[in-house]
Amino acid sequence: MDRNSAWNAAMPKPDNEAKGRGTTLMHKSWFFTAVILIPLIVFFGFGWSGGWAESRSWISGAGAGCAAAAVLRFVYRLLNRRQGPGMPAPFYIGSGIAAGLYAGAVLLEMLLFSLWTTLSITSYVWSQILTLIGFIILTGTVELSGIYAARQERRDHRNWSKGRDTANRLGTIRQKLQSLPEQTRLGHVQEQIRGLEDTLRYSDPHSVPALYEVEQLLLQKISLLEDQVSLIATAVPDQREQLANEALLLIQDIERTARERNSQLLQAKAGST
């Protein structure tokens, strides 16, 4: 290996992930600058078109600048919605509709109150202010609803994943029995575990704080069932039938706890409606 090859091998390789992150941050910075700069250009452009002394031009410029900022803000949020927690797609659409309605309302006010008819300066200012306040209330309502819906989706997904993981845990226990020699597989225990697995898999995945103790008890009993199956796998043939009967009693106990949990959840839901 020559000196250049050794030098190239010793040099640290560029971190593509860091480079990509830097590029993304640069794009965000440029876009964020545009969100501020373009409305200012629009504002001063209207002021210049009115000869710098026409109040209506400045008012129209302020309204058009706010509308441009609203549209650019929506585009910025839409392009970066995958960066961190966001809203479900319908709420992004609602936010875009709100920005479009605001821009259309500002344009209509400019045509009606500044070009085609003449309002007093004070009335024209208030029409722009009230339109902006209406847009803020509308888009704020949509986005807060979207954030709440996103939190609910994430919570539901966590609950669903927790229920699926518990059912998969029982599936692992059942597969452990299936891996035993044929004469010791204890098919009746496997069938009971399969039924319990279905009960947990199709239970309502939602949860409430009042169910915490019951759900923890359910997990503890499943751990006991795991230990019991491990004992069956290592026991001598004469002991397996007794251990299997104990396992069946434990499965029935887990089934009762699961049904109790589901019943309490139904009562909690009924009480909250």
PDB file of C-alpha atoms in Angstrom:
ATOM      1  CA  MET A   1       0.000   0.000   0.000  1.00  0.00           C
ATOM      2  CA  ASP A   2       1.491   3.382  -1.012  1.00  0.00           C
ATOM      3  CA  ARG A   3       1.479   6.544   1.071  1.00  0.00           C
ATOM      4  CA  ASN A   4      -1.653   8.029  -0.591  1.00  0.00           C
ATOM      5  CA  SER A   5      -3.630   4.832  -0.137  1.00  0.00           C
ATOM      6  CA  ALA A   6      -2.629   4.608   3.512  1.00  0.00           C
ATOM      7  CA  TRP A   7      -3.557   8.251   4.026  1.00  0.00           C
ATOM      8  CA  ASN A   8      -6.972   7.773   2.411  1.00  0.00           C
ATOM      9  CA  ALA A   9      -7.610   4.679   4.523  1.00  0.00           C
ATOM     10  CA  ALA A  10      -6.696   6.547   7.699  1.00  0.00           C
ATOM     11  CA  MET A  11      -8.911   9.540   6.908  1.00  0.00           C
ATOM     12  CA  PRO A  12     -12.364   9.357   8.561  1.00  0.00           C
ATOM     13  CA  LYS A  13     -15.157   8.608   6.146  1.00  0.00           C
ATOM     14  CA  PRO A  14     -17.889  11.257   5.820  1.00  0.00           C
ATOM     15  CA  ASP A  15     -20.948  10.558   7.895  1.00  0.00           C
ATOM     16  CA  ASN A  16     -23.779  10.400   5.360  1.00  0.00           C
ATOM     17  CA  GLU A  17     -26.408  10.614   8.064  1.00  0.00           C
ATOM     18  CA  ALA A  18     -24.852  13.751   9.536  1.00  0.00           C
ATOM     19  CA  LYS A  19     -24.493  15.213   6.053  1.00  0.00           C
ATOM     20  CA  GLY A  20     -28.150  14.534   5.300  1.00  0.00           C
ATOM     21  CA  ARG A  21     -29.158  16.047   8.623  1.00  0.00           C
ATOM     22  CA  GLY A  22     -27.105  19.144   7.869  1.00  0.00           C
ATOM     23  CA  THR A  23     -28.725  19.471   4.435  1.00  0.00           C
ATOM     24  CA  THR A  24     -32.195  19.173   5.954  1.00  0.00           C
ATOM     25  CA  LEU A  25     -31.406  21.835   8.541  1.00  0.00           C
ATOM     26  CA  MET A  26     -30.068  24.117   5.804  1.00  0.00           C
ATOM     27  CA  HIS A  27     -33.263  23.673   3.759  1.00  0.00           C
ATOM     28  CA  LYS A  28     -35.353  24.368   6.851  1.00  0.00           C
ATOM     29  CA  SER A  29     -33.343  27.508   7.541  1.00  0.00           C
ATOM     30  CA  TRP A  30     -33.801  28.799   3.993  1.00  0.00           C
ATOM     31  CA  PHE A  31     -37.533  28.028   4.022  1.00  0.00           C
ATOM     32  CA  PHE A  32     -38.005  29.640   7.428  1.00  0.00           C
ATOM     33  CA  THR A  33     -36.203  32.734   6.128  1.00  0.00           C
ATOM     34  CA  ALA A  34     -38.532  32.770   3.121  1.00  0.00           C
ATOM     35  CA  VAL A  35     -41.585  32.605   5.411  1.00  0.00           C
ATOM     36  CA  ILE A  36     -40.397  35.863   6.998  1.00  0.00           C
ATOM     37  CA  LEU A  37     -38.830  37.543   3.976  1.00  0.00           C
ATOM     38  CA  ILE A  38     -41.540  37.042   1.338  1.00  0.00           C
ATOM     39  CA  PRO A  39     -44.350  38.617   3.413  1.00  0.00           C
ATOM     40  CA  LEU A  40     -42.082  41.624   4.071  1.00  0.00           C
ATOM     41  CA  ILE A  41     -41.401  41.943   0.341  1.00  0.00           C
ATOM     42  CA  VAL A  42     -45.142  41.793  -0.357  1.00  0.00           C
ATOM     43  CA  PHE A  43     -45.823  44.378   2.337  1.00  0.00           C
ATOM     44  CA  PHE A  44     -43.274  46.883   1.038  1.00  0.00           C
ATOM     45  CA  GLY A  45     -44.227  46.107  -2.559  1.00  0.00           C
ATOM     46  CA  PHE A  46     -47.803  47.222  -1.920  1.00  0.00           C
ATOM     47  CA  GLY A  47     -46.551  50.280  -0.075  1.00  0.00           C
ATOM     48  CA  TRP A  48     -44.297  51.186  -3.006  1.00  0.00           C
ATOM     49  CA  SER A  49     -47.124  50.659  -5.533  1.00  0.00           C
ATOM     50  CA  GLY A  50     -49.226  53.227  -3.674  1.00  0.00           C
ATOM     51  CA  GLY A  51     -46.480  55.831  -3.741  1.00  0.00           C
ATOM     52  CA  TRP A  52     -45.459  55.287  -0.092  1.00  0.00           C
ATOM     53  CA  ALA A  53     -48.113  57.718   1.140  1.00  0.00           C
ATOM     54  CA  GLU A  54     -51.334  55.826   0.428  1.00  0.00           C
ATOM     55  CA  SER A  55     -52.601  54.243   3.647  1.00  0.00           C
ATOM     56  CA  ARG A  56     -54.808  51.738   1.844  1.00  0.00           C
ATOM     57  CA  SER A  57     -51.805  50.331   0.010  1.00  0.00           C
ATOM     58  CA  TRP A  58     -50.004  49.674   3.286  1.00  0.00           C
ATOM     59  CA  ILE A  59     -53.110  48.097   4.796  1.00  0.00           C
ATOM     60  CA  SER A  60     -53.532  45.901   1.704  1.00  0.00           C
ATOM     61  CA  GLY A  61     -49.841  45.049   1.851  1.00  0.00           C
ATOM     62  CA  ALA A  62     -50.137  44.004   5.496  1.00  0.00           C
ATOM     63  CA  GLY A  63     -53.126  41.781   4.691  1.00  0.00           C
ATOM     64  CA  ALA A  64     -51.445  40.251   1.636  1.00  0.00           C
ATOM     65  CA  GLY A  65     -48.233  39.712   3.605  1.00  0.00           C
ATOM     66  CA  CYS A  66     -50.113  37.894   6.383  1.00  0.00           C
ATOM     67  CA  ALA A  67     -51.897  35.761   3.776  1.00  0.00           C
ATOM     68  CA  ALA A  68     -48.583  34.879   2.137  1.00  0.00           C
ATOM     69  CA  ALA A  69     -47.127  33.988   5.539  1.00  0.00           C
ATOM     70  CA  ALA A  70     -50.139  31.773   6.289  1.00  0.00           C
ATOM     71  CA  VAL A  71     -49.776  29.873   3.007  1.00  0.00           C
ATOM     72  CA  LEU A  72     -45.992  29.526   3.373  1.00  0.00           C
ATOM     73  CA  ARG A  73     -46.393  28.361   6.957  1.00  0.00           C
ATOM     74  CA  PHE A  74     -48.784  25.649   5.812  1.00  0.00           C
ATOM     75  CA  VAL A  75     -46.362  24.550   3.070  1.00  0.00           C
ATOM     76  CA  TYR A  76     -43.486  24.509   5.583  1.00  0.00           C
ATOM     77  CA  ARG A  77     -45.445  22.360   8.051  1.00  0.00           C
ATOM     78  CA  LEU A  78     -46.591  20.044   5.267  1.00  0.00           C
ATOM     79  CA  LEU A  79     -43.050  19.490   3.972  1.00  0.00           C
ATOM     80  CA  ASN A  80     -41.718  18.814   7.479  1.00  0.00           C
ATOM     81  CA  ARG A  81     -44.642  16.830   8.856  1.00  0.00           C
ATOM     82  CA  ARG A  82     -42.538  13.650   9.060  1.00  0.00           C
ATOM     83  CA  GLN A  83     -40.038  15.354  11.360  1.00  0.00           C
ATOM     84  CA  GLY A  84     -41.349  14.480  14.814  1.00  0.00           C
ATOM     85  CA  PRO A  85     -44.957  13.974  15.882  1.00  0.00           C
ATOM     86  CA  GLY A  86     -47.494  15.501  13.519  1.00  0.00           C
ATOM     87  CA  MET A  87     -51.202  15.549  12.780  1.00  0.00           C
ATOM     88  CA  PRO A  88     -53.221  13.006  10.817  1.00  0.00           C
ATOM     89  CA  ALA A  89     -53.584  13.841   7.120  1.00  0.00           C
ATOM     90  CA  PRO A  90     -57.200  15.188   7.315  1.00  0.00           C
ATOM     91  CA  PHE A  91     -56.097  17.866   9.750  1.00  0.00           C
ATOM     92  CA  TYR A  92     -53.267  18.949   7.444  1.00  0.00           C
ATOM     93  CA  ILE A  93     -55.882  19.262   4.713  1.00  0.00           C
ATOM     94  CA  GLY A  94     -58.083  21.292   7.064  1.00  0.00           C
ATOM     95  CA  SER A  95     -55.150  23.543   7.924  1.00  0.00           C
ATOM     96  CA  GLY A  96     -54.471  24.077   4.210  1.00  0.00           C
ATOM     97  CA  ILE A  97     -58.126  24.890   3.558  1.00  0.00           C
ATOM     98  CA  ALA A  98     -58.041  27.443   6.398  1.00  0.00           C
ATOM     99  CA  ALA A  99     -54.947  29.112   4.893  1.00  0.00           C
ATOM    100  CA  GLY A 100     -56.575  29.137   1.443  1.00  0.00           C
ATOM    101  CA  LEU A 101     -59.819  30.620   2.783  1.00  0.00           C
ATOM    102  CA  TYR A 102     -57.873  33.310   4.596  1.00  0.00           C
ATOM    103  CA  ALA A 103     -55.887  34.230   1.488  1.00  0.00           C
ATOM    104  CA  GLY A 104     -59.098  34.320  -0.565  1.00  0.00           C
ATOM    105  CA  ALA A 105     -60.833  36.496   2.042  1.00  0.00           C
ATOM    106  CA  VAL A 106     -57.931  38.959   2.084  1.00  0.00           C
ATOM    107  CA  LEU A 107     -57.953  39.176  -1.721  1.00  0.00           C
ATOM    108  CA  LEU A 108     -61.723  39.708  -1.746  1.00  0.00           C
ATOM    109  CA  GLU A 109     -61.461  42.481   0.863  1.00  0.00           C
ATOM    110  CA  MET A 110     -58.717  44.168  -1.154  1.00  0.00           C
ATOM    111  CA  LEU A 111     -60.941  44.148  -4.246  1.00  0.00           C
ATOM    112  CA  LEU A 112     -64.166  45.155  -2.488  1.00  0.00           C
ATOM    113  CA  PHE A 113     -62.976  47.652   0.081  1.00  0.00           C
ATOM    114  CA  SER A 114     -59.889  49.143  -1.555  1.00  0.00           C
ATOM    115  CA  LEU A 115     -60.412  49.074  -5.337  1.00  0.00           C
ATOM    116  CA  TRP A 116     -64.098  48.744  -6.200  1.00  0.00           C
ATOM    117  CA  THR A 117     -65.582  50.599  -3.229  1.00  0.00           C
ATOM    118  CA  THR A 118     -64.093  52.876  -0.626  1.00  0.00           C
ATOM    119  CA  LEU A 119     -64.236  52.170   3.082  1.00  0.00           C
ATOM    120  CA  SER A 120     -62.865  54.422   5.744  1.00  0.00           C
ATOM    121  CA  ILE A 121     -59.296  53.673   6.752  1.00  0.00           C
ATOM    122  CA  THR A 122     -60.389  52.560  10.212  1.00  0.00           C
ATOM    123  CA  SER A 123     -63.046  50.188   8.849  1.00  0.00           C
ATOM    124  CA  TYR A 124     -60.598  48.732   6.337  1.00  0.00           C
ATOM    125  CA  VAL A 125     -58.023  48.120   9.071  1.00  0.00           C
ATOM    126  CA  TRP A 126     -60.594  46.418  11.274  1.00  0.00           C
ATOM    127  CA  SER A 127     -61.828  44.232   8.439  1.00  0.00           C
ATOM    128  CA  GLN A 128     -58.266  42.949   7.925  1.00  0.00           C
ATOM    129  CA  ILE A 129     -57.710  42.481  11.671  1.00  0.00           C
ATOM    130  CA  LEU A 130     -60.969  40.568  12.172  1.00  0.00           C
ATOM    131  CA  THR A 131     -60.219  38.366   9.171  1.00  0.00           C
ATOM    132  CA  LEU A 132     -56.779  37.580  10.621  1.00  0.00           C
ATOM    133  CA  ILE A 133     -58.286  36.800  14.037  1.00  0.00           C
ATOM    134  CA  GLY A 134     -60.836  34.499  12.395  1.00  0.00           C
ATOM    135  CA  PHE A 135     -58.054  32.678  10.567  1.00  0.00           C
ATOM    136  CA  ILE A 136     -56.015  32.271  13.763  1.00  0.00           C
ATOM    137  CA  ILE A 137     -59.033  30.863  15.629  1.00  0.00           C
ATOM    138  CA  LEU A 138     -59.933  28.500  12.775  1.00  0.00           C
ATOM    139  CA  THR A 139     -56.434  27.182  12.104  1.00  0.00           C
ATOM    140  CA  GLY A 140     -55.711  26.968  15.838  1.00  0.00           C
ATOM    141  CA  THR A 141     -58.838  24.864  16.380  1.00  0.00           C
ATOM    142  CA  VAL A 142     -57.955  22.570  13.476  1.00  0.00           C
ATOM    143  CA  GLU A 143     -54.337  22.102  14.550  1.00  0.00           C
ATOM    144  CA  LEU A 144     -55.111  21.582  18.236  1.00  0.00           C
ATOM    145  CA  SER A 145     -57.712  18.993  17.238  1.00  0.00           C
ATOM    146  CA  GLY A 146     -55.096  17.371  14.999  1.00  0.00           C
ATOM    147  CA  ILE A 147     -52.538  17.242  17.800  1.00  0.00           C
ATOM    148  CA  TYR A 148     -55.127  15.682  20.129  1.00  0.00           C
ATOM    149  CA  ALA A 149     -56.105  13.126  17.460  1.00  0.00           C
ATOM    150  CA  ALA A 150     -52.431  12.258  16.883  1.00  0.00           C
ATOM    151  CA  ARG A 151     -51.918  11.676  20.609  1.00  0.00           C
ATOM    152  CA  GLN A 152     -54.980   9.439  20.701  1.00  0.00           C
ATOM    153  CA  GLU A 153     -53.669   7.456  17.713  1.00  0.00           C
ATOM    154  CA  ARG A 154     -50.282   6.972  19.364  1.00  0.00           C
ATOM    155  CA  ARG A 155     -51.904   5.896  22.626  1.00  0.00           C
ATOM    156  CA  ASP A 156     -54.210   3.467  20.820  1.00  0.00           C
ATOM    157  CA  HIS A 157     -51.243   2.056  18.926  1.00  0.00           C
ATOM    158  CA  ARG A 158     -49.303   1.557  22.165  1.00  0.00           C
ATOM    159  CA  ASN A 159     -52.281  -0.182  23.749  1.00  0.00           C
ATOM    160  CA  TRP A 160     -52.801  -2.354  20.693  1.00  0.00           C
ATOM    161  CA  SER A 161     -49.100  -3.251  20.624  1.00  0.00           C
ATOM    162  CA  LYS A 162     -49.190  -4.101  24.327  1.00  0.00           C
ATOM    163  CA  GLY A 163     -52.163  -6.424  23.828  1.00  0.00           C
ATOM    164  CA  ARG A 164     -50.539  -8.028  20.791  1.00  0.00           C
ATOM    165  CA  ASP A 165     -47.272  -8.541  22.688  1.00  0.00           C
ATOM    166  CA  THR A 166     -49.128 -10.217  25.559  1.00  0.00           C
ATOM    167  CA  ALA A 167     -50.890 -12.570  23.121  1.00  0.00           C
ATOM    168  CA  ASN A 168     -47.574 -13.287  21.382  1.00  0.00           C
ATOM    169  CA  ARG A 169     -46.084 -14.082  24.773  1.00  0.00           C
ATOM    170  CA  LEU A 170     -48.731 -16.775  25.249  1.00  0.00           C
ATOM    171  CA  GLY A 171     -47.995 -18.023  21.735  1.00  0.00           C
ATOM    172  CA  THR A 172     -44.364 -18.438  22.738  1.00  0.00           C
ATOM    173  CA  ILE A 173     -45.429 -20.475  25.787  1.00  0.00           C
ATOM    174  CA  ARG A 174     -47.576 -22.709  23.585  1.00  0.00           C
ATOM    175  CA  GLN A 175     -44.733 -23.188  21.088  1.00  0.00           C
ATOM    176  CA  LYS A 176     -42.504 -24.265  23.970  1.00  0.00           C
ATOM    177  CA  LEU A 177     -44.934 -27.096  24.665  1.00  0.00           C
ATOM    178  CA  GLN A 178     -45.024 -27.988  20.977  1.00  0.00           C
ATOM    179  CA  SER A 179     -41.247 -28.330  20.968  1.00  0.00           C
ATOM    180  CA  LEU A 180     -41.389 -31.135  23.546  1.00  0.00           C
ATOM    181  CA  PRO A 181     -41.319 -34.795  22.495  1.00  0.00           C
ATOM    182  CA  GLU A 182     -44.679 -35.957  21.148  1.00  0.00           C
ATOM    183  CA  GLN A 183     -45.630 -38.006  24.209  1.00  0.00           C
ATOM    184  CA  THR A 184     -45.168 -35.005  26.525  1.00  0.00           C
ATOM    185  CA  ARG A 185     -46.679 -32.180  24.486  1.00  0.00           C
ATOM    186  CA  LEU A 186     -49.904 -32.112  26.546  1.00  0.00           C
ATOM    187  CA  GLY A 187     -52.314 -31.122  23.782  1.00  0.00           C
ATOM    188  CA  HIS A 188     -55.119 -30.203  26.225  1.00  0.00           C
ATOM    189  CA  VAL A 189     -52.881 -27.575  27.841  1.00  0.00           C
ATOM    190  CA  GLN A 190     -51.966 -26.196  24.428  1.00  0.00           C
ATOM    191  CA  GLU A 191     -55.651 -25.883  23.493  1.00  0.00           C
ATOM    192  CA  GLN A 192     -56.416 -23.987  26.687  1.00  0.00           C
ATOM    193  CA  ILE A 193     -53.481 -21.630  26.082  1.00  0.00           C
ATOM    194  CA  ARG A 194     -54.658 -21.065  22.490  1.00  0.00           C
ATOM    195  CA  GLY A 195     -58.123 -20.108  23.776  1.00  0.00           C
ATOM    196  CA  LEU A 196     -56.595 -17.714  26.310  1.00  0.00           C
ATOM    197  CA  GLU A 197     -54.396 -16.287  23.562  1.00  0.00           C
ATOM    198  CA  ASP A 198     -57.499 -15.511  21.458  1.00  0.00           C
ATOM    199  CA  THR A 199     -59.219 -13.917  24.452  1.00  0.00           C
ATOM    200  CA  LEU A 200     -56.337 -11.523  25.013  1.00  0.00           C
ATOM    201  CA  ARG A 201     -55.695 -10.873  21.322  1.00  0.00           C
ATOM    202  CA  TYR A 202     -59.291  -9.776  20.677  1.00  0.00           C
ATOM    203  CA  SER A 203     -59.829  -7.898  23.925  1.00  0.00           C
ATOM    204  CA  ASP A 204     -60.306  -4.139  23.766  1.00  0.00           C
ATOM    205  CA  PRO A 205     -56.747  -2.736  23.668  1.00  0.00           C
ATOM    206  CA  HIS A 206     -57.737   0.521  25.373  1.00  0.00           C
ATOM    207  CA  SER A 207     -56.929   1.049  29.006  1.00  0.00           C
ATOM    208  CA  VAL A 208     -57.699   3.394  31.885  1.00  0.00           C
ATOM    209  CA  PRO A 209     -55.644   4.170  35.012  1.00  0.00           C
ATOM    210  CA  ALA A 210     -58.123   2.259  37.197  1.00  0.00           C
ATOM    211  CA  LEU A 211     -57.169  -0.972  35.401  1.00  0.00           C
ATOM    212  CA  TYR A 212     -53.460  -0.695  36.161  1.00  0.00           C
ATOM    213  CA  GLU A 213     -53.473  -3.133  39.098  1.00  0.00           C
ATOM    214  CA  VAL A 214     -55.621  -5.702  37.271  1.00  0.00           C
ATOM    215  CA  GLU A 215     -53.407  -5.553  34.179  1.00  0.00           C
ATOM    216  CA  GLN A 216     -50.255  -5.914  36.273  1.00  0.00           C
ATOM    217  CA  LEU A 217     -51.812  -8.915  38.028  1.00  0.00           C
ATOM    218  CA  LEU A 218     -52.602 -10.411  34.621  1.00  0.00           C
ATOM    219  CA  LEU A 219     -48.971 -10.057  33.535  1.00  0.00           C
ATOM    220  CA  GLN A 220     -47.759 -11.627  36.788  1.00  0.00           C
ATOM    221  CA  LYS A 221     -50.013 -14.640  36.292  1.00  0.00           C
ATOM    222  CA  ILE A 222     -48.751 -15.059  32.725  1.00  0.00           C
ATOM    223  CA  SER A 223     -45.221 -15.079  34.143  1.00  0.00           C
ATOM    224  CA  LEU A 224     -46.293 -17.833  36.534  1.00  0.00           C
ATOM    225  CA  LEU A 225     -47.662 -19.783  33.575  1.00  0.00           C
ATOM    226  CA  GLU A 226     -44.309 -19.421  31.825  1.00  0.00           C
ATOM    227  CA  ASP A 227     -42.574 -20.845  34.881  1.00  0.00           C
ATOM    228  CA  GLN A 228     -45.115 -23.659  35.085  1.00  0.00           C
ATOM    229  CA  VAL A 229     -44.547 -24.667  31.456  1.00  0.00           C
ATOM    230  CA  SER A 230     -40.788 -24.587  32.079  1.00  0.00           C
ATOM    231  CA  LEU A 231     -41.334 -26.991  34.977  1.00  0.00           C
ATOM    232  CA  ILE A 232     -43.387 -29.280  32.728  1.00  0.00           C
ATOM    233  CA  ALA A 233     -40.610 -29.283  30.144  1.00  0.00           C
ATOM    234  CA  THR A 234     -37.977 -30.329  32.694  1.00  0.00           C
ATOM    235  CA  ALA A 235     -40.072 -32.642  34.899  1.00  0.00           C
ATOM    236  CA  VAL A 236     -39.919 -36.409  34.890  1.00  0.00           C
ATOM    237  CA  PRO A 237     -42.896 -38.146  33.174  1.00  0.00           C
ATOM    238  CA  ASP A 238     -44.579 -39.081  36.462  1.00  0.00           C
ATOM    239  CA  GLN A 239     -44.831 -35.441  37.522  1.00  0.00           C
ATOM    240  CA  ARG A 240     -45.999 -33.953  34.240  1.00  0.00           C
ATOM    241  CA  GLU A 241     -49.699 -34.777  34.650  1.00  0.00           C
ATOM    242  CA  GLN A 242     -49.882 -33.064  38.038  1.00  0.00           C
ATOM    243  CA  LEU A 243     -47.993 -30.025  36.707  1.00  0.00           C
ATOM    244  CA  ALA A 244     -50.294 -29.962  33.678  1.00  0.00           C
ATOM    245  CA  ASN A 245     -53.361 -29.891  35.943  1.00  0.00           C
ATOM    246  CA  GLU A 246     -51.837 -26.983  37.872  1.00  0.00           C
ATOM    247  CA  ALA A 247     -51.176 -25.235  34.571  1.00  0.00           C
ATOM    248  CA  LEU A 248     -54.830 -25.692  33.566  1.00  0.00           C
ATOM    249  CA  LEU A 249     -55.998 -24.158  36.847  1.00  0.00           C
ATOM    250  CA  LEU A 250     -53.630 -21.227  36.294  1.00  0.00           C
ATOM    251  CA  ILE A 251     -54.922 -20.739  32.731  1.00  0.00           C
ATOM    252  CA  GLN A 252     -58.492 -20.658  34.034  1.00  0.00           C
ATOM    253  CA  ASP A 253     -57.437 -18.099  36.649  1.00  0.00           C
ATOM    254  CA  ILE A 254     -55.814 -15.939  33.956  1.00  0.00           C
ATOM    255  CA  GLU A 255     -58.975 -16.236  31.841  1.00  0.00           C
ATOM    256  CA  ARG A 256     -61.091 -14.982  34.769  1.00  0.00           C
ATOM    257  CA  THR A 257     -58.702 -12.071  35.357  1.00  0.00           C
ATOM    258  CA  ALA A 258     -58.796 -11.144  31.650  1.00  0.00           C
ATOM    259  CA  ARG A 259     -62.606 -11.187  31.641  1.00  0.00           C
ATOM    260  CA  GLU A 260     -62.668  -9.136  34.845  1.00  0.00           C
ATOM    261  CA  ARG A 261     -60.372  -6.608  33.199  1.00  0.00           C
ATOM    262  CA  ASN A 262     -62.627  -6.402  30.126  1.00  0.00           C
ATOM    263  CA  SER A 263     -65.733  -6.040  32.301  1.00  0.00           C
ATOM    264  CA  GLN A 264     -64.175  -3.202  34.312  1.00  0.00           C
ATOM    265  CA  LEU A 265     -63.142  -1.474  31.108  1.00  0.00           C
ATOM    266  CA  LEU A 266     -66.723  -1.635  29.789  1.00  0.00           C
ATOM    267  CA  GLN A 267     -68.004  -0.175  33.064  1.00  0.00           C
ATOM    268  CA  ALA A 268     -65.397   2.612  32.926  1.00  0.00           C
ATOM    269  CA  LYS A 269     -66.384   3.464  29.335  1.00  0.00           C
ATOM    270  CA  ALA A 270     -70.080   3.422  30.230  1.00  0.00           C
ATOM    271  CA  GLY A 271     -69.434   5.722  33.185  1.00  0.00           C
ATOM    272  CA  SER A 272     -67.486   8.213  31.052  1.00  0.00           C
ATOM    273  CA  THR A 273     -70.237   8.590  28.428  1.00  0.00           C
TER     274      THR A 273
END
